[in-house]
């Protein structure tokens, strides 16, 4: 095992689980977790609550990382909207302090931000476009980005798109729900008027690990090459599964009341990353890989 220690926060999360496993080939991996585990015995799991400044310092003192990928967050926009003060502690305060702890040690720090820092009115968005968030989640991520860029400019701010993937601790998330519904012939409502540039979690994990060794800093977009709506994604899943496509209902984001406002089109322009060598998997191939795995088991 490598002597180089990589600290990954949010190691038990949707992205964190895959990221930890992908990192094992080049790093000794330390996963900071709150409740969920990294789901791989080879990852050194460290229990911590990152909203406590003392716990953050203790974590860094215990692990003595050579690099950090900060993937812990309150990443659910509706929960951020309803519990903004609690969300702020992890999304803003903890993130800025983690960038500071990395700057003090002169080690690389990758921050996982989001395409939801944009309002969705003028896509596609490149790194030079100014954030224009419309939800508390987007505001908090944009604020963390701004502070990090101003105070700790060596931080790499990675804006991630909508992700899809297979959770190692069992099927969960949007795609798992959709596959279950289609198999039991339940109707599924999918937005036809909300567009993203989705990427599978394995490609995002490879992209983040690749960035660690590039000497890049500042903002970088890690979106995919395909702009697509949830409804179109559902059509692909139904067709490839041989399920009845009439079970999919086209719904508008304006017809569903949710705590957090939803932007129409936050497609990312990721040409900077593509030109540097970021190569996410082809959308349909990766999407079908995940859907098939969810339908048939690991
Ligand atoms: N999912 C997406 O489509 C998407 C899109 C764009 C950007 N992102 C960003 O990508 C990153 C990873 O997202 P994700 O989807 O993997 O989110 P996730 O599944 O919700 O994972 C986030 C992790 O953060 C941990 N966490 C939250 N509060 C914590 C605290 N106080 N102390 C320690 N750990 C804490 C959670 O631990 P517990 O589970 O144990 O509570 C959870 O495992 C986030 O920065 C998110 O904003 C995600």
Short mmCIF file of C-alpha atoms and ligand atoms in Angstrom, two decimals:
data_model
loop_
_atom_site.label_atom_id
_atom_site.label_comp_id
_atom_site.label_asym_id
_atom_site.label_seq_id
_atom_site.Cartn_x
_atom_site.Cartn_y
_atom_site.Cartn_z
CA UNK A 1 0.00 0.00 0.00
CA UNK A 2 1.17 3.54 -0.81
CA UNK A 3 2.71 5.65 1.97
CA UNK A 4 0.95 8.71 0.62
CA UNK A 5 -2.15 9.41 2.70
CA UNK A 6 -5.25 10.77 0.97
CA UNK A 7 -8.02 12.05 3.22
CA UNK A 8 -11.49 11.83 1.69
CA UNK A 9 -14.35 13.47 3.59
CA UNK A 10 -17.90 12.23 3.02
CA UNK A 11 -16.32 8.81 2.47
CA UNK A 12 -19.58 6.94 3.14
CA UNK A 13 -21.60 9.07 0.71
CA UNK A 14 -22.83 8.42 -2.81
CA UNK A 15 -19.63 9.74 -4.40
CA UNK A 16 -17.35 9.05 -1.41
CA UNK A 17 -17.75 5.26 -1.49
CA UNK A 18 -16.71 5.01 -5.15
CA UNK A 19 -14.01 7.65 -4.71
CA UNK A 20 -12.40 5.79 -1.80
CA UNK A 21 -12.33 2.52 -3.72
CA UNK A 22 -10.90 4.18 -6.85
CA UNK A 23 -8.20 5.93 -4.81
CA UNK A 24 -6.87 2.70 -3.28
CA UNK A 25 -4.64 1.93 -6.25
CA UNK A 26 -2.48 5.02 -5.68
CA UNK A 27 -2.99 6.09 -2.08
CA UNK A 28 -3.32 4.98 1.47
CA UNK A 29 -6.93 6.10 1.85
CA UNK A 30 -8.41 7.65 5.00
CA UNK A 31 -12.17 8.12 4.88
CA UNK A 32 -13.81 10.64 7.22
CA UNK A 33 -17.31 9.44 7.98
CA UNK A 34 -20.19 10.56 10.15
CA UNK A 35 -22.73 7.66 10.02
CA UNK A 36 -22.32 5.75 6.75
CA UNK A 37 -19.12 3.73 6.24
CA UNK A 38 -16.82 3.76 3.19
CA UNK A 39 -17.83 0.12 2.62
CA UNK A 40 -14.35 -1.19 1.91
CA UNK A 41 -12.12 -2.66 4.64
CA UNK A 42 -9.00 -1.35 2.92
CA UNK A 43 -10.09 2.23 3.64
CA UNK A 44 -9.06 3.56 7.08
CA UNK A 45 -12.33 4.84 8.43
CA UNK A 46 -12.24 7.82 10.82
CA UNK A 47 -15.44 8.81 12.60
CA UNK A 48 -15.88 12.56 12.87
CA UNK A 49 -18.38 15.38 12.86
CA UNK A 50 -16.91 17.95 10.52
CA UNK A 51 -19.10 20.75 11.84
CA UNK A 52 -16.84 20.90 14.91
CA UNK A 53 -13.67 23.01 14.36
CA UNK A 54 -11.82 20.95 16.99
CA UNK A 55 -12.77 17.67 15.35
CA UNK A 56 -11.52 19.02 12.01
CA UNK A 57 -8.17 19.89 13.58
CA UNK A 58 -7.99 16.51 15.32
CA UNK A 59 -8.75 14.72 12.07
CA UNK A 60 -5.89 16.46 10.27
CA UNK A 61 -3.52 15.86 13.20
CA UNK A 62 -4.42 12.16 13.32
CA UNK A 63 -4.29 11.44 9.57
CA UNK A 64 -1.50 13.86 8.57
CA UNK A 65 -2.76 13.78 4.96
CA UNK A 66 -0.66 14.45 1.88
CA UNK A 67 -3.81 15.53 -0.01
CA UNK A 68 -7.52 16.03 0.71
CA UNK A 69 -10.69 15.61 -1.30
CA UNK A 70 -13.56 17.28 0.52
CA UNK A 71 -16.75 15.48 -0.54
CA UNK A 72 -18.74 15.83 2.71
CA UNK A 73 -21.73 18.12 2.38
CA UNK A 74 -25.39 18.57 3.01
CA UNK A 75 -25.99 17.88 -0.66
CA UNK A 76 -29.77 17.73 -0.67
CA UNK A 77 -31.08 21.13 -1.87
CA UNK A 78 -34.46 20.69 -0.17
CA UNK A 79 -32.86 19.92 3.20
CA UNK A 80 -30.53 22.94 2.80
CA UNK A 81 -33.52 25.12 2.09
CA UNK A 82 -35.35 23.90 5.21
CA UNK A 83 -32.35 23.68 7.56
CA UNK A 84 -30.07 26.37 6.20
CA UNK A 85 -28.19 27.11 9.43
CA UNK A 86 -27.21 23.49 10.00
CA UNK A 87 -26.35 23.05 6.31
CA UNK A 88 -24.18 26.16 6.38
CA UNK A 89 -21.94 24.64 9.08
CA UNK A 90 -20.88 21.79 6.80
CA UNK A 91 -21.26 23.42 3.36
CA UNK A 92 -19.57 26.74 4.12
CA UNK A 93 -17.79 26.86 7.51
CA UNK A 94 -16.29 23.37 7.43
CA UNK A 95 -15.29 23.70 3.78
CA UNK A 96 -13.39 26.96 4.28
CA UNK A 97 -11.64 25.62 7.38
CA UNK A 98 -10.61 22.44 5.56
CA UNK A 99 -9.10 24.58 2.78
CA UNK A 100 -7.24 26.54 5.49
CA UNK A 101 -5.91 23.37 7.13
CA UNK A 102 -4.66 22.20 3.72
CA UNK A 103 -3.08 25.59 2.95
CA UNK A 104 -1.23 25.54 6.31
CA UNK A 105 0.24 22.15 5.40
CA UNK A 106 0.81 23.12 1.74
CA UNK A 107 -1.06 20.06 0.52
CA UNK A 108 -3.54 19.80 -2.39
CA UNK A 109 -7.19 20.41 -1.51
CA UNK A 110 -10.03 19.50 -3.87
CA UNK A 111 -13.43 20.93 -3.03
CA UNK A 112 -16.53 19.33 -4.57
CA UNK A 113 -18.90 22.08 -5.65
CA UNK A 114 -21.93 21.89 -7.90
CA UNK A 115 -23.53 23.00 -11.18
CA UNK A 116 -26.33 24.39 -8.96
CA UNK A 117 -24.26 27.54 -8.32
CA UNK A 118 -25.91 28.73 -11.57
CA UNK A 119 -29.47 29.96 -12.15
CA UNK A 120 -30.00 27.84 -15.26
CA UNK A 121 -31.02 30.71 -17.55
CA UNK A 122 -27.91 31.04 -19.76
CA UNK A 123 -26.35 27.60 -20.29
CA UNK A 124 -23.92 26.10 -20.92
CA UNK A 125 -21.81 27.49 -18.10
CA UNK A 126 -18.03 27.71 -18.21
CA UNK A 127 -15.58 28.51 -15.41
CA UNK A 128 -15.58 32.22 -16.27
CA UNK A 129 -19.35 32.60 -15.79
CA UNK A 130 -20.27 34.20 -12.49
CA UNK A 131 -22.29 32.12 -10.01
CA UNK A 132 -25.98 33.06 -9.86
CA UNK A 133 -27.53 30.58 -7.40
CA UNK A 134 -31.26 30.40 -6.80
CA UNK A 135 -31.32 27.89 -3.91
CA UNK A 136 -29.74 28.01 -0.45
CA UNK A 137 -27.62 24.98 -1.40
CA UNK A 138 -26.31 26.84 -4.48
CA UNK A 139 -25.71 29.99 -2.43
CA UNK A 140 -23.76 28.07 0.22
CA UNK A 141 -21.56 26.30 -2.31
CA UNK A 142 -20.94 29.59 -4.15
CA UNK A 143 -20.00 31.30 -0.89
CA UNK A 144 -17.57 28.54 0.05
CA UNK A 145 -16.02 28.74 -3.44
CA UNK A 146 -15.60 32.51 -3.23
CA UNK A 147 -13.96 32.45 0.20
CA UNK A 148 -11.62 29.61 -0.74
CA UNK A 149 -10.57 31.27 -3.98
CA UNK A 150 -9.87 34.56 -2.14
CA UNK A 151 -8.14 33.18 0.95
CA UNK A 152 -6.64 29.86 -0.21
CA UNK A 153 -6.14 30.21 -3.98
CA UNK A 154 -4.33 26.87 -4.27
CA UNK A 155 -7.68 25.11 -3.65
CA UNK A 156 -9.09 23.23 -6.63
CA UNK A 157 -12.80 24.00 -6.92
CA UNK A 158 -14.42 21.17 -8.86
CA UNK A 159 -17.94 21.89 -10.02
CA UNK A 160 -19.66 18.56 -10.41
CA UNK A 161 -22.73 17.81 -12.52
CA UNK A 162 -25.67 15.56 -11.63
CA UNK A 163 -24.13 12.18 -10.80
CA UNK A 164 -25.50 8.66 -11.24
CA UNK A 165 -23.98 5.48 -9.91
CA UNK A 166 -24.24 2.34 -7.90
CA UNK A 167 -23.87 2.66 -4.14
CA UNK A 168 -21.62 -0.06 -2.78
CA UNK A 169 -23.75 -0.43 0.37
CA UNK A 170 -26.87 -1.20 -1.66
CA UNK A 171 -29.08 0.35 -4.29
CA UNK A 172 -30.25 3.81 -3.26
CA UNK A 173 -30.97 7.13 -4.92
CA UNK A 174 -33.04 8.26 -7.83
CA UNK A 175 -32.09 5.63 -10.41
CA UNK A 176 -32.62 2.74 -7.95
CA UNK A 177 -36.12 4.03 -7.20
CA UNK A 178 -36.93 4.36 -10.91
CA UNK A 179 -35.73 0.83 -11.72
CA UNK A 180 -37.83 -0.58 -8.84
CA UNK A 181 -40.90 1.31 -10.02
CA UNK A 182 -40.55 0.18 -13.64
CA UNK A 183 -40.10 -3.45 -12.53
CA UNK A 184 -43.30 -3.31 -10.47
CA UNK A 185 -45.18 -1.37 -13.18
CA UNK A 186 -45.57 1.74 -11.03
CA UNK A 187 -45.78 5.13 -12.72
CA UNK A 188 -42.71 7.40 -12.57
CA UNK A 189 -42.86 11.19 -12.96
CA UNK A 190 -39.76 12.71 -14.59
CA UNK A 191 -38.91 16.35 -15.36
CA UNK A 192 -38.79 17.04 -19.10
CA UNK A 193 -37.80 20.69 -18.64
CA UNK A 194 -34.71 20.45 -16.44
CA UNK A 195 -31.35 19.81 -18.10
CA UNK A 196 -27.96 18.75 -16.72
CA UNK A 197 -24.74 17.23 -18.10
CA UNK A 198 -24.63 14.07 -15.94
CA UNK A 199 -21.62 11.86 -15.31
CA UNK A 200 -21.25 8.48 -13.56
CA UNK A 201 -19.62 8.46 -10.13
CA UNK A 202 -16.73 6.29 -11.35
CA UNK A 203 -15.76 8.85 -14.00
CA UNK A 204 -16.06 11.68 -11.47
CA UNK A 205 -13.87 9.74 -9.02
CA UNK A 206 -11.23 9.17 -11.73
CA UNK A 207 -11.47 12.85 -12.71
CA UNK A 208 -10.92 14.07 -9.15
CA UNK A 209 -7.99 11.72 -8.58
CA UNK A 210 -6.49 12.74 -11.92
CA UNK A 211 -6.78 16.41 -10.90
CA UNK A 212 -4.78 15.82 -7.72
CA UNK A 213 -1.66 15.30 -9.78
CA UNK A 214 -2.16 18.06 -12.33
CA UNK A 215 -0.93 21.09 -10.40
CA UNK A 216 -4.13 22.93 -11.40
CA UNK A 217 -5.88 25.36 -9.08
CA UNK A 218 -8.99 27.50 -9.26
CA UNK A 219 -12.29 26.43 -10.74
CA UNK A 220 -12.74 23.46 -13.05
CA UNK A 221 -15.94 21.94 -14.44
CA UNK A 222 -16.24 18.16 -14.54
CA UNK A 223 -19.49 17.85 -16.47
CA UNK A 224 -20.27 15.32 -19.17
CA UNK A 225 -20.60 15.75 -22.92
CA UNK A 226 -24.33 14.95 -23.02
CA UNK A 227 -27.04 17.49 -22.13
CA UNK A 228 -30.12 15.62 -21.08
CA UNK A 229 -33.31 15.80 -18.99
CA UNK A 230 -34.48 13.28 -16.37
CA UNK A 231 -37.32 12.33 -18.68
CA UNK A 232 -34.92 11.52 -21.52
CA UNK A 233 -32.77 9.52 -19.08
CA UNK A 234 -35.86 7.56 -18.02
CA UNK A 235 -36.70 6.81 -21.67
CA UNK A 236 -33.21 5.37 -22.17
CA UNK A 237 -33.53 3.24 -19.02
CA UNK A 238 -36.99 1.93 -20.01
CA UNK A 239 -35.91 1.11 -23.55
CA UNK A 240 -32.75 -0.70 -22.49
CA UNK A 241 -34.61 -2.60 -19.74
CA UNK A 242 -37.43 -3.57 -22.09
CA UNK A 243 -39.86 -1.86 -19.68
CA UNK A 244 -43.09 -0.14 -20.69
CA UNK A 245 -42.20 3.50 -21.58
CA UNK A 246 -45.83 4.58 -21.04
CA UNK A 247 -45.16 4.23 -17.29
CA UNK A 248 -43.03 7.39 -17.54
CA UNK A 249 -44.93 10.64 -17.00
CA UNK A 250 -43.48 13.88 -18.40
CA UNK A 251 -43.73 16.42 -15.62
CA UNK A 252 -42.68 20.05 -15.43
CA UNK A 253 -40.54 21.35 -12.60
CA UNK A 254 -43.11 24.16 -12.33
CA UNK A 255 -45.86 21.63 -11.50
CA UNK A 256 -44.12 20.19 -8.42
CA UNK A 257 -43.82 22.19 -5.26
CA UNK A 258 -40.50 21.67 -3.54
CA UNK A 259 -38.71 23.69 -0.86
CA UNK A 260 -35.71 24.51 -3.11
CA UNK A 261 -36.20 26.26 -6.46
CA UNK A 262 -34.87 24.22 -9.40
CA UNK A 263 -32.94 25.81 -12.29
CA UNK A 264 -34.00 24.95 -15.85
CA UNK A 265 -30.64 24.16 -17.41
CA UNK A 266 -27.34 24.07 -15.53
CA UNK A 267 -25.43 22.26 -18.27
CA UNK A 268 -21.72 22.71 -17.76
CA UNK A 269 -19.20 23.55 -20.43
CA UNK A 270 -16.27 21.35 -19.38
CA UNK A 271 -13.95 22.09 -22.32
CA UNK A 272 -11.16 23.18 -19.98
CA UNK A 273 -11.11 19.77 -18.30
CA UNK A 274 -11.57 17.90 -21.61
CA UNK A 275 -8.62 19.74 -23.15
CA UNK A 276 -6.47 18.84 -20.14
CA UNK A 277 -7.32 15.14 -20.46
CA UNK A 278 -10.51 14.57 -18.42
CA UNK A 279 -12.33 11.70 -20.12
CA UNK A 280 -15.67 10.81 -18.52
CA UNK A 281 -17.30 7.64 -19.85
CA UNK A 282 -19.77 7.92 -22.71
CA UNK A 283 -23.11 8.85 -21.11
CA UNK A 284 -25.37 6.14 -22.51
CA UNK A 285 -22.85 3.34 -21.98
CA UNK A 286 -22.25 4.35 -18.36
CA UNK A 287 -25.94 4.96 -17.69
CA UNK A 288 -26.96 1.57 -19.00
CA UNK A 289 -24.16 -0.02 -16.93
CA UNK A 290 -25.63 1.48 -13.76
CA UNK A 291 -29.26 0.73 -14.68
CA UNK A 292 -28.44 -2.90 -15.55
CA UNK A 293 -26.57 -3.33 -12.27
CA UNK A 294 -29.49 -1.85 -10.33
CA UNK A 295 -31.91 -4.17 -12.14
CA UNK A 296 -29.90 -7.37 -11.78
CA UNK A 297 -27.85 -6.81 -8.59
CA UNK A 298 -24.10 -6.35 -8.11
N1 LIG B 1 -25.00 13.83 -5.99
C1 LIG B 1 -24.88 14.70 -6.98
O1 LIG B 1 -25.51 14.51 -8.05
C2 LIG B 1 -23.99 15.90 -6.84
C3 LIG B 1 -23.97 16.83 -7.90
C4 LIG B 1 -23.09 17.93 -7.82
C5 LIG B 1 -22.27 18.09 -6.71
N2 LIG B 1 -22.33 17.17 -5.69
C6 LIG B 1 -21.40 17.38 -4.56
O2 LIG B 1 -20.56 16.23 -4.47
C7 LIG B 1 -20.23 15.95 -3.12
C8 LIG B 1 -20.65 14.55 -2.74
O3 LIG B 1 -22.06 14.45 -2.90
P1 LIG B 1 -22.86 13.09 -2.60
O4 LIG B 1 -23.96 13.00 -3.58
O5 LIG B 1 -21.90 11.96 -2.46
O6 LIG B 1 -23.51 13.44 -1.19
P2 LIG B 1 -23.96 12.42 -0.02
O7 LIG B 1 -24.26 11.08 -0.55
O8 LIG B 1 -25.02 13.14 0.74
O9 LIG B 1 -22.65 12.33 0.85
C9 LIG B 1 -22.22 13.40 1.62
C10 LIG B 1 -21.51 12.84 2.82
O10 LIG B 1 -21.17 13.93 3.68
C11 LIG B 1 -21.21 13.44 5.01
N3 LIG B 1 -21.44 14.52 5.96
C12 LIG B 1 -22.45 15.43 5.99
N4 LIG B 1 -22.35 16.19 7.08
C13 LIG B 1 -21.25 15.77 7.75
C14 LIG B 1 -20.64 16.15 8.96
N5 LIG B 1 -21.14 17.14 9.72
N6 LIG B 1 -19.53 15.50 9.37
C15 LIG B 1 -19.00 14.50 8.64
N7 LIG B 1 -19.56 14.07 7.47
C16 LIG B 1 -20.67 14.71 7.04
C17 LIG B 1 -22.41 12.50 5.03
O11 LIG B 1 -22.21 11.55 6.07
P3 LIG B 1 -23.41 10.62 6.64
O12 LIG B 1 -24.03 9.97 5.44
O13 LIG B 1 -22.73 9.66 7.49
O14 LIG B 1 -24.36 11.53 7.32
C18 LIG B 1 -22.39 11.88 3.64
O15 LIG B 1 -21.81 10.60 3.63
C19 LIG B 1 -20.90 17.05 -2.30
O16 LIG B 1 -20.02 18.10 -2.08
C20 LIG B 1 -22.04 17.51 -3.20
O17 LIG B 1 -22.42 18.82 -2.91
C21 LIG B 1 -23.16 16.10 -5.72
#
